Amino acid sequence: MTSDNARAGGTPVALSGMSLEELIEFARQCGLPPFRARQLHSWIYARGAGSFAEMTDLSRQIRADLAERATVPLLEMAHRQLSTDGTRKYLFRLPGGQMVESVLMSFQDRPSLTACLSSQVGCAVGCTFCATGFMGFTRNLTAAEIVDQVMAIQRDSGLRVANVVYMGQGEPLLNVEEVIRSVRTLGESVGIGQRHITVSTSGIVPGIRRLARERLQVTLALSLHAPDALTRGQIVPVSRKWGTTELMDSLKEYYQATGRRLTIEYVLLAGVTDRPEQAEMLAELVGGLHCNVNLIPYNPTRNRSGEVCYQRPSLRAQQRFAEIAARSGKTVTIRLERGTDIDAACGQLHNTYTAGA
Ligand code: SAH
Ligand code: SF4
């Protein structure tokens, strides 16, 4: 987003989420030299300022001029929920009025915090077990809207986000250019290096290839969910576009281009994806990849008719599946769910909050 675009129609431009280059351009348009942009950059990203009033090394006059033309936050926090496990779910209002959710998680084995970011409002992929998929697709987020999710969480919580996963709403690789720009700004401005970032995709092959060409150091997570094309085609409809061989080849390309070990995500749906023979097929399929396998026990979601269509397998079935899959020689883990009590776990993000609910 350029500051020209943002100011069109008299709407003040929001600075949080902009790269340094964009801030320099904004400053130029305000008649300010580049060092003022660097001051703004430092206040917004290093010190987490949420208003110009806090920027005490700018003169009163400059602060007043800036406040007339611009705001610091891009996203408005509409609601926040706290889970019993400490997970926080945020509902943000975007310029234009649409809503997206982001989640802040902490894990007992790690002191650092992880933010789960949305890359689109809704999602067009339509996986049959995902609440975001049930919403349909509204629009892509801009890079600034992606970056400001982190800043807004930091401004609100006073905590520092160390890791980012693109596992909120949307399919990041159907918005790949803005996602790439946001990864760069997270590194250069927010201080979250690419090795602390994971991009999760339902398997958009051209997007995987595009990301490979960019040679970022982010972890790529593939939502495989079924080792056979038939089951996969049923639960991840977009997967019918590309054959399994083409998909596997694109993952190998990603590894060759970046040297980054992949993550294979696999949702466990009782009776649908958790059968022992599917675990064997999975072991065989991932055998040739440099990857870890992450099993995600199904989190219940309601479709548009209010039905929950799947069941989570028993703990025993989950473990049996993990044991068979581990015969591939890969590390196989079962994902620790966070925030289920506030619908903040994987696949549960859907923006249904209404004031007073
Ligand atoms: N669109 C991307 C990233 C968002 S979802 C993708 O699909 O990869 C992050 C992960 O949660 C994906 O692996 C997704 O398939 C999984 N997921 C979605 N709905 C789920 C549910 N109800 N229970 C468990 N995992 C789910
Ligand atoms: Fe979209 Fe991912 Fe949900 Fe599938 S799982 S509908 S790709 S957000």
Short mmCIF file of C-alpha atoms and ligand atoms in Angstrom, two decimals:
data_model
loop_
_atom_site.label_atom_id
_atom_site.label_comp_id
_atom_site.label_asym_id
_atom_site.label_seq_id
_atom_site.Cartn_x
_atom_site.Cartn_y
_atom_site.Cartn_z
CA MET A 1 0.00 0.00 0.00
CA THR A 2 1.44 3.35 -0.90
CA SER A 3 0.67 6.34 1.23
CA ASP A 4 -0.99 7.94 -1.83
CA ASN A 5 -3.45 5.07 -2.03
CA ALA A 6 -4.09 5.15 1.66
CA ARG A 7 -4.87 8.85 1.69
CA ALA A 8 -7.26 8.66 -1.25
CA GLY A 9 -10.69 9.89 -0.27
CA GLY A 10 -9.34 11.80 2.72
CA THR A 11 -8.80 8.71 4.90
CA PRO A 12 -5.73 9.22 7.06
CA VAL A 13 -2.86 6.95 6.15
CA ALA A 14 -1.82 4.40 8.78
CA LEU A 15 1.90 3.97 9.31
CA SER A 16 2.17 0.75 11.31
CA GLY A 17 2.83 -2.13 8.93
CA MET A 18 4.79 0.02 6.46
CA SER A 19 8.35 -0.86 5.48
CA LEU A 20 11.13 1.70 6.01
CA GLU A 21 11.06 2.57 2.29
CA GLU A 22 7.32 3.26 2.50
CA LEU A 23 7.85 5.43 5.57
CA ILE A 24 10.58 7.37 3.76
CA GLU A 25 8.18 7.95 0.86
CA PHE A 26 5.44 9.02 3.28
CA ALA A 27 7.85 11.44 4.99
CA ARG A 28 8.89 12.85 1.60
CA GLN A 29 5.24 13.54 0.77
CA CYS A 30 4.95 15.39 4.09
CA GLY A 31 8.05 17.42 3.25
CA LEU A 32 10.11 15.65 5.91
CA PRO A 33 13.67 14.32 5.40
CA PRO A 34 14.45 10.57 5.53
CA PHE A 35 15.82 10.77 9.08
CA ARG A 36 12.32 11.66 10.29
CA ALA A 37 11.08 8.45 8.66
CA ARG A 38 13.78 6.55 10.57
CA GLN A 39 12.56 8.14 13.80
CA LEU A 40 8.99 7.11 13.00
CA HIS A 41 10.22 3.61 12.14
CA SER A 42 12.03 3.31 15.45
CA TRP A 43 9.05 4.58 17.45
CA ILE A 44 6.60 2.27 15.73
CA TYR A 45 8.67 -0.93 15.59
CA ALA A 46 11.36 -0.75 18.28
CA ARG A 47 9.30 1.07 20.90
CA GLY A 48 5.79 -0.03 19.95
CA ALA A 49 4.31 3.48 19.95
CA GLY A 50 0.60 3.62 19.20
CA SER A 51 0.30 7.40 18.76
CA PHE A 52 2.34 10.40 17.61
CA ALA A 53 1.96 11.96 21.07
CA GLU A 54 4.43 9.38 22.42
CA MET A 55 7.13 10.40 19.91
CA THR A 56 8.79 12.93 22.14
CA ASP A 57 11.88 13.55 20.02
CA LEU A 58 9.66 15.03 17.29
CA SER A 59 8.68 18.68 17.75
CA ARG A 60 5.11 19.48 18.83
CA GLN A 61 4.54 21.01 15.40
CA ILE A 62 5.65 17.90 13.51
CA ARG A 63 3.58 15.67 15.79
CA ALA A 64 0.51 17.85 15.22
CA ASP A 65 1.07 17.86 11.44
CA LEU A 66 1.50 14.09 11.39
CA ALA A 67 -1.61 13.55 13.48
CA GLU A 68 -3.61 15.51 10.90
CA ARG A 69 -2.46 13.37 8.01
CA ALA A 70 -1.93 9.96 9.54
CA THR A 71 -2.53 7.50 12.35
CA VAL A 72 -0.14 4.94 13.78
CA PRO A 73 -2.34 1.79 14.00
CA LEU A 74 -3.74 0.33 10.82
CA LEU A 75 -5.95 -2.29 12.47
CA GLU A 76 -8.54 -1.55 15.10
CA MET A 77 -8.93 -4.12 17.84
CA ALA A 78 -12.63 -5.02 17.95
CA HIS A 79 -12.47 -7.79 20.52
CA ARG A 80 -10.06 -9.93 22.53
CA GLN A 81 -10.60 -13.26 24.27
CA LEU A 82 -8.39 -15.02 26.75
CA SER A 83 -8.23 -18.81 26.95
CA THR A 84 -7.66 -20.73 30.18
CA ASP A 85 -4.33 -21.88 28.70
CA GLY A 86 -3.18 -18.27 28.20
CA THR A 87 -3.88 -18.13 24.46
CA ARG A 88 -5.29 -14.78 23.32
CA LYS A 89 -7.52 -14.43 20.31
CA TYR A 90 -7.90 -11.02 18.67
CA LEU A 91 -10.57 -9.81 16.31
CA PHE A 92 -9.31 -6.92 14.19
CA ARG A 93 -11.29 -4.50 12.04
CA LEU A 94 -9.54 -3.74 8.77
CA PRO A 95 -9.75 -0.49 6.80
CA GLY A 96 -12.96 -1.13 4.86
CA GLY A 97 -14.68 -2.71 7.83
CA GLN A 98 -13.98 -6.41 7.30
CA MET A 99 -12.80 -8.47 10.26
CA VAL A 100 -9.95 -10.96 10.72
CA GLU A 101 -8.70 -12.95 13.66
CA SER A 102 -5.17 -13.50 14.95
CA VAL A 103 -3.98 -15.62 17.85
CA LEU A 104 -1.15 -15.18 20.35
CA MET A 105 0.10 -18.47 21.79
CA SER A 106 2.65 -19.56 24.33
CA PHE A 107 3.95 -23.09 24.70
CA GLN A 108 5.22 -24.54 27.97
CA ASP A 109 8.43 -25.85 26.40
CA ARG A 110 9.30 -22.44 24.91
CA PRO A 111 9.55 -19.08 26.65
CA SER A 112 8.95 -17.17 23.42
CA LEU A 113 5.56 -16.21 22.02
CA THR A 114 4.09 -17.21 18.69
CA ALA A 115 1.57 -15.18 16.70
CA CYS A 116 -0.75 -16.94 14.28
CA LEU A 117 -1.57 -14.49 11.47
CA SER A 118 -4.32 -14.27 8.87
CA SER A 119 -3.41 -13.62 5.23
CA GLN A 120 -6.91 -13.29 3.77
CA VAL A 121 -10.45 -12.49 4.91
CA GLY A 122 -12.03 -15.95 4.58
CA CYS A 123 -10.63 -18.53 2.20
CA ALA A 124 -11.53 -19.86 -1.23
CA VAL A 125 -10.00 -23.30 -0.79
CA GLY A 126 -13.02 -24.68 1.06
CA CYS A 127 -11.51 -27.53 3.10
CA THR A 128 -14.44 -29.51 4.48
CA PHE A 129 -13.26 -29.40 8.11
CA CYS A 130 -12.20 -25.73 8.42
CA ALA A 131 -14.33 -22.89 9.80
CA THR A 132 -12.52 -20.32 7.65
CA GLY A 133 -13.31 -22.41 4.59
CA PHE A 134 -17.02 -22.28 5.47
CA MET A 135 -16.89 -18.46 5.30
CA GLY A 136 -15.89 -18.33 1.63
CA PHE A 137 -13.42 -15.74 0.34
CA THR A 138 -13.77 -11.97 0.78
CA ARG A 139 -10.40 -10.41 0.04
CA ASN A 140 -6.62 -10.60 0.32
CA LEU A 141 -4.85 -8.72 3.10
CA THR A 142 -2.14 -6.23 2.22
CA ALA A 143 1.38 -6.78 3.55
CA ALA A 144 0.82 -3.90 5.98
CA GLU A 145 -2.38 -5.51 7.29
CA ILE A 146 -0.47 -8.73 7.89
CA VAL A 147 2.44 -6.99 9.65
CA ASP A 148 0.18 -4.80 11.77
CA GLN A 149 -1.44 -7.91 13.27
CA VAL A 150 1.88 -8.49 15.05
CA MET A 151 2.26 -4.84 16.03
CA ALA A 152 -1.33 -4.61 17.28
CA ILE A 153 -0.83 -7.72 19.41
CA GLN A 154 2.40 -6.28 20.81
CA ARG A 155 0.82 -2.88 21.46
CA ASP A 156 -2.07 -4.51 23.29
CA SER A 157 -0.22 -7.14 25.28
CA GLY A 158 3.04 -5.31 25.95
CA LEU A 159 4.69 -8.63 25.03
CA ARG A 160 7.15 -9.35 22.27
CA VAL A 161 6.26 -11.80 19.51
CA ALA A 162 9.22 -14.02 18.59
CA ASN A 163 7.70 -16.46 16.11
CA VAL A 164 5.09 -16.10 13.42
CA VAL A 165 2.99 -18.76 11.73
CA TYR A 166 0.79 -17.98 8.71
CA MET A 167 -1.86 -20.37 9.95
CA GLY A 168 -4.75 -18.02 10.65
CA GLN A 169 -7.45 -17.32 8.14
CA GLY A 170 -6.75 -17.69 4.47
CA GLU A 171 -4.45 -19.46 2.07
CA PRO A 172 -1.15 -17.54 2.14
CA LEU A 173 0.03 -18.80 -1.23
CA LEU A 174 -3.09 -17.46 -2.95
CA ASN A 175 -1.85 -14.06 -1.73
CA VAL A 176 1.80 -14.83 -2.22
CA GLU A 177 3.18 -11.41 -3.22
CA GLU A 178 1.77 -9.63 -0.15
CA VAL A 179 2.87 -12.54 2.04
CA ILE A 180 6.44 -12.26 0.72
CA ARG A 181 6.44 -8.49 1.32
CA SER A 182 5.11 -9.01 4.84
CA VAL A 183 7.82 -11.60 5.60
CA ARG A 184 10.45 -9.06 4.56
CA THR A 185 8.97 -6.29 6.72
CA LEU A 186 8.62 -8.64 9.69
CA GLY A 187 12.35 -9.32 9.38
CA GLU A 188 13.65 -5.87 8.55
CA SER A 189 11.34 -3.78 10.72
CA VAL A 190 9.76 -5.92 13.44
CA GLY A 191 12.88 -8.03 14.03
CA ILE A 192 11.31 -11.46 13.45
CA GLY A 193 13.81 -13.34 11.30
CA GLN A 194 12.73 -15.66 8.52
CA ARG A 195 13.84 -18.74 10.44
CA HIS A 196 11.21 -17.88 13.03
CA ILE A 197 8.45 -17.78 10.43
CA THR A 198 6.33 -20.66 9.08
CA VAL A 199 4.07 -20.35 6.04
CA SER A 200 1.39 -23.04 5.89
CA THR A 201 -0.26 -23.93 2.58
CA SER A 202 -2.96 -26.28 1.41
CA GLY A 203 -0.65 -27.08 -1.52
CA ILE A 204 -0.90 -24.31 -4.12
CA VAL A 205 1.85 -25.57 -6.44
CA PRO A 206 2.54 -22.30 -8.35
CA GLY A 207 2.72 -20.50 -4.99
CA ILE A 208 5.22 -23.04 -3.61
CA ARG A 209 7.35 -22.54 -6.71
CA ARG A 210 7.07 -18.75 -6.40
CA LEU A 211 8.17 -18.94 -2.77
CA ALA A 212 11.06 -21.25 -3.72
CA ARG A 213 12.29 -18.71 -6.31
CA GLU A 214 12.29 -15.99 -3.64
CA ARG A 215 14.73 -18.13 -1.59
CA LEU A 216 13.40 -17.02 1.76
CA GLN A 217 14.49 -18.90 4.86
CA VAL A 218 10.96 -19.46 6.14
CA THR A 219 9.69 -22.94 7.03
CA LEU A 220 7.14 -24.19 4.54
CA ALA A 221 4.37 -26.32 6.03
CA LEU A 222 2.26 -28.38 3.66
CA SER A 223 -1.27 -29.32 4.76
CA LEU A 224 -1.28 -32.77 3.21
CA HIS A 225 -4.05 -34.33 5.33
CA ALA A 226 -4.35 -37.52 3.27
CA PRO A 227 -1.74 -39.60 1.45
CA ASP A 228 -4.12 -40.73 -1.31
CA ALA A 229 -5.41 -38.35 -3.98
CA LEU A 230 -9.01 -39.52 -3.62
CA THR A 231 -9.40 -38.67 0.09
CA ARG A 232 -7.32 -35.53 -0.31
CA GLY A 233 -9.46 -34.36 -3.23
CA GLN A 234 -12.56 -34.79 -1.08
CA ILE A 235 -11.39 -32.85 1.96
CA VAL A 236 -9.03 -30.30 0.33
CA PRO A 237 -10.89 -29.55 -2.92
CA VAL A 238 -8.12 -27.37 -4.40
CA SER A 239 -5.77 -30.36 -4.40
CA ARG A 240 -7.56 -31.80 -7.44
CA LYS A 241 -5.82 -29.16 -9.55
CA TRP A 242 -2.38 -30.67 -9.14
CA GLY A 243 -1.21 -34.28 -9.10
CA THR A 244 0.60 -35.75 -6.10
CA THR A 245 3.84 -36.07 -8.10
CA GLU A 246 3.71 -32.40 -9.12
CA LEU A 247 3.07 -31.40 -5.51
CA MET A 248 5.93 -33.54 -4.17
CA ASP A 249 8.25 -32.16 -6.88
CA SER A 250 7.42 -28.59 -5.86
CA LEU A 251 8.28 -29.43 -2.22
CA LYS A 252 11.60 -30.90 -3.30
CA GLU A 253 12.27 -27.73 -5.31
CA TYR A 254 11.55 -25.69 -2.20
CA TYR A 255 14.04 -27.72 -0.21
CA GLN A 256 16.67 -27.52 -2.95
CA ALA A 257 16.27 -23.75 -3.27
CA THR A 258 16.27 -22.98 0.44
CA GLY A 259 17.81 -25.92 2.31
CA ARG A 260 14.91 -25.63 4.75
CA ARG A 261 13.36 -28.76 6.19
CA LEU A 262 9.63 -28.89 5.47
CA THR A 263 6.74 -29.60 7.82
CA ILE A 264 4.00 -31.96 6.68
CA GLU A 265 0.73 -31.21 8.46
CA TYR A 266 -1.85 -33.95 8.66
CA VAL A 267 -5.30 -33.50 10.17
CA LEU A 268 -6.62 -36.60 11.95
CA LEU A 269 -10.32 -37.09 11.18
CA ALA A 270 -11.75 -40.26 12.70
CA GLY A 271 -12.54 -42.86 10.07
CA VAL A 272 -11.53 -40.51 7.24
CA THR A 273 -7.78 -39.88 7.51
CA ASP A 274 -6.68 -41.90 10.56
CA ARG A 275 -6.67 -45.43 9.21
CA PRO A 276 -3.50 -47.51 9.76
CA GLU A 277 -3.09 -48.13 6.02
CA GLN A 278 -3.17 -44.35 5.47
CA ALA A 279 -0.40 -43.99 8.06
CA GLU A 280 1.64 -46.53 6.09
CA MET A 281 1.02 -44.68 2.82
CA LEU A 282 1.96 -41.43 4.52
CA ALA A 283 5.22 -42.95 5.76
CA GLU A 284 6.04 -44.03 2.24
CA LEU A 285 5.09 -40.71 0.65
CA VAL A 286 7.18 -38.55 2.99
CA GLY A 287 10.12 -40.97 3.05
CA GLY A 288 11.88 -39.09 0.24
CA LEU A 289 11.33 -35.61 1.68
CA HIS A 290 13.42 -33.62 4.15
CA CYS A 291 10.61 -33.07 6.60
CA ASN A 292 9.00 -33.44 9.99
CA VAL A 293 5.42 -34.62 10.31
CA ASN A 294 2.92 -32.79 12.49
CA LEU A 295 -0.37 -34.55 13.18
CA ILE A 296 -3.29 -32.23 14.03
CA PRO A 297 -6.18 -33.93 15.85
CA TYR A 298 -9.40 -32.45 14.45
CA ASN A 299 -10.79 -29.42 16.26
CA PRO A 300 -14.59 -29.36 16.01
CA THR A 301 -16.07 -26.76 13.65
CA ARG A 302 -19.62 -26.09 12.54
CA ASN A 303 -20.42 -25.76 8.86
CA ARG A 304 -22.98 -23.32 7.44
CA SER A 305 -25.82 -25.65 8.46
CA GLY A 306 -24.49 -25.76 12.01
CA GLU A 307 -23.30 -29.36 11.74
CA VAL A 308 -20.05 -30.80 13.04
CA CYS A 309 -19.13 -33.22 10.25
CA TYR A 310 -16.14 -35.05 11.71
CA GLN A 311 -14.85 -36.52 14.93
CA ARG A 312 -11.50 -36.39 16.59
CA PRO A 313 -9.85 -39.82 16.84
CA SER A 314 -9.24 -41.27 20.31
CA LEU A 315 -5.83 -40.64 21.91
CA ARG A 316 -5.02 -44.30 21.27
CA ALA A 317 -5.85 -43.99 17.59
CA GLN A 318 -3.76 -40.80 17.34
CA GLN A 319 -0.78 -42.51 18.93
CA ARG A 320 -1.10 -45.63 16.79
CA PHE A 321 -1.18 -43.45 13.67
CA ALA A 322 1.90 -41.55 14.86
CA GLU A 323 3.81 -44.79 15.51
CA ILE A 324 3.13 -46.16 12.04
CA ALA A 325 3.95 -42.82 10.37
CA ALA A 326 7.23 -42.71 12.31
CA ARG A 327 8.39 -45.82 10.43
CA SER A 328 9.33 -43.31 7.72
CA GLY A 329 12.24 -42.33 9.96
CA LYS A 330 10.82 -38.81 10.25
CA THR A 331 10.08 -37.03 13.49
CA VAL A 332 6.32 -37.29 14.00
CA THR A 333 4.62 -35.08 16.59
CA ILE A 334 1.02 -34.59 17.61
CA ARG A 335 0.15 -30.90 17.71
CA LEU A 336 -0.63 -29.49 21.11
CA GLU A 337 -3.93 -27.69 20.80
CA ARG A 338 -4.19 -24.13 22.11
CA GLY A 339 -7.24 -22.03 22.86
CA THR A 340 -9.99 -24.56 21.99
CA ASP A 341 -12.27 -23.03 24.68
CA ILE A 342 -12.31 -19.72 22.78
CA ASP A 343 -12.39 -21.24 19.26
CA ALA A 344 -8.79 -20.19 18.65
CA ALA A 345 -7.35 -23.58 17.72
CA CYS A 346 -6.36 -24.61 14.17
CA GLY A 347 -9.25 -24.28 11.78
CA GLN A 348 -11.63 -22.61 14.23
CA LEU A 349 -11.18 -18.97 13.14
CA HIS A 350 -14.35 -17.58 11.61
CA ASN A 351 -15.17 -14.07 12.96
CA THR A 352 -18.57 -14.78 14.45
CA TYR A 353 -18.16 -12.47 17.45
CA THR A 354 -20.85 -9.83 17.78
CA ALA A 355 -20.82 -7.23 20.53
CA GLY A 356 -22.60 -8.49 23.60
CA ALA A 357 -22.44 -12.14 22.57
N1 SAH B 1 -4.60 -22.16 4.73
C1 SAH B 1 -3.42 -22.69 5.26
C2 SAH B 1 -3.11 -22.21 6.66
C3 SAH B 1 -4.23 -22.08 7.65
S1 SAH B 1 -4.81 -23.36 8.64
C4 SAH B 1 -3.46 -24.19 5.25
O1 SAH B 1 -4.51 -24.75 5.03
O2 SAH B 1 -2.40 -24.79 5.41
C5 SAH B 1 -3.50 -24.10 9.58
C6 SAH B 1 -3.67 -25.62 9.70
O3 SAH B 1 -4.86 -25.98 10.44
C7 SAH B 1 -3.80 -26.30 8.34
O4 SAH B 1 -3.01 -27.45 8.30
C8 SAH B 1 -5.25 -26.64 8.32
O5 SAH B 1 -5.57 -27.66 7.42
C9 SAH B 1 -5.51 -27.02 9.75
N2 SAH B 1 -6.94 -27.09 10.09
C10 SAH B 1 -7.97 -26.45 9.50
N3 SAH B 1 -9.14 -26.77 10.11
C11 SAH B 1 -8.84 -27.60 11.11
C12 SAH B 1 -9.60 -28.26 12.13
N4 SAH B 1 -10.91 -28.09 12.20
N5 SAH B 1 -8.97 -29.06 13.00
C13 SAH B 1 -7.62 -29.22 12.93
N6 SAH B 1 -6.84 -28.61 12.01
C14 SAH B 1 -7.44 -27.81 11.11
FE1 SF4 B 2 -8.38 -22.33 3.66
FE2 SF4 B 2 -6.43 -23.51 5.10
FE3 SF4 B 2 -8.97 -23.51 5.97
FE4 SF4 B 2 -8.30 -24.98 3.86
S1 SF4 B 2 -7.55 -25.23 5.98
S2 SF4 B 2 -10.12 -23.67 4.03
S3 SF4 B 2 -6.78 -23.67 2.90
S4 SF4 B 2 -7.67 -21.72 5.71
#
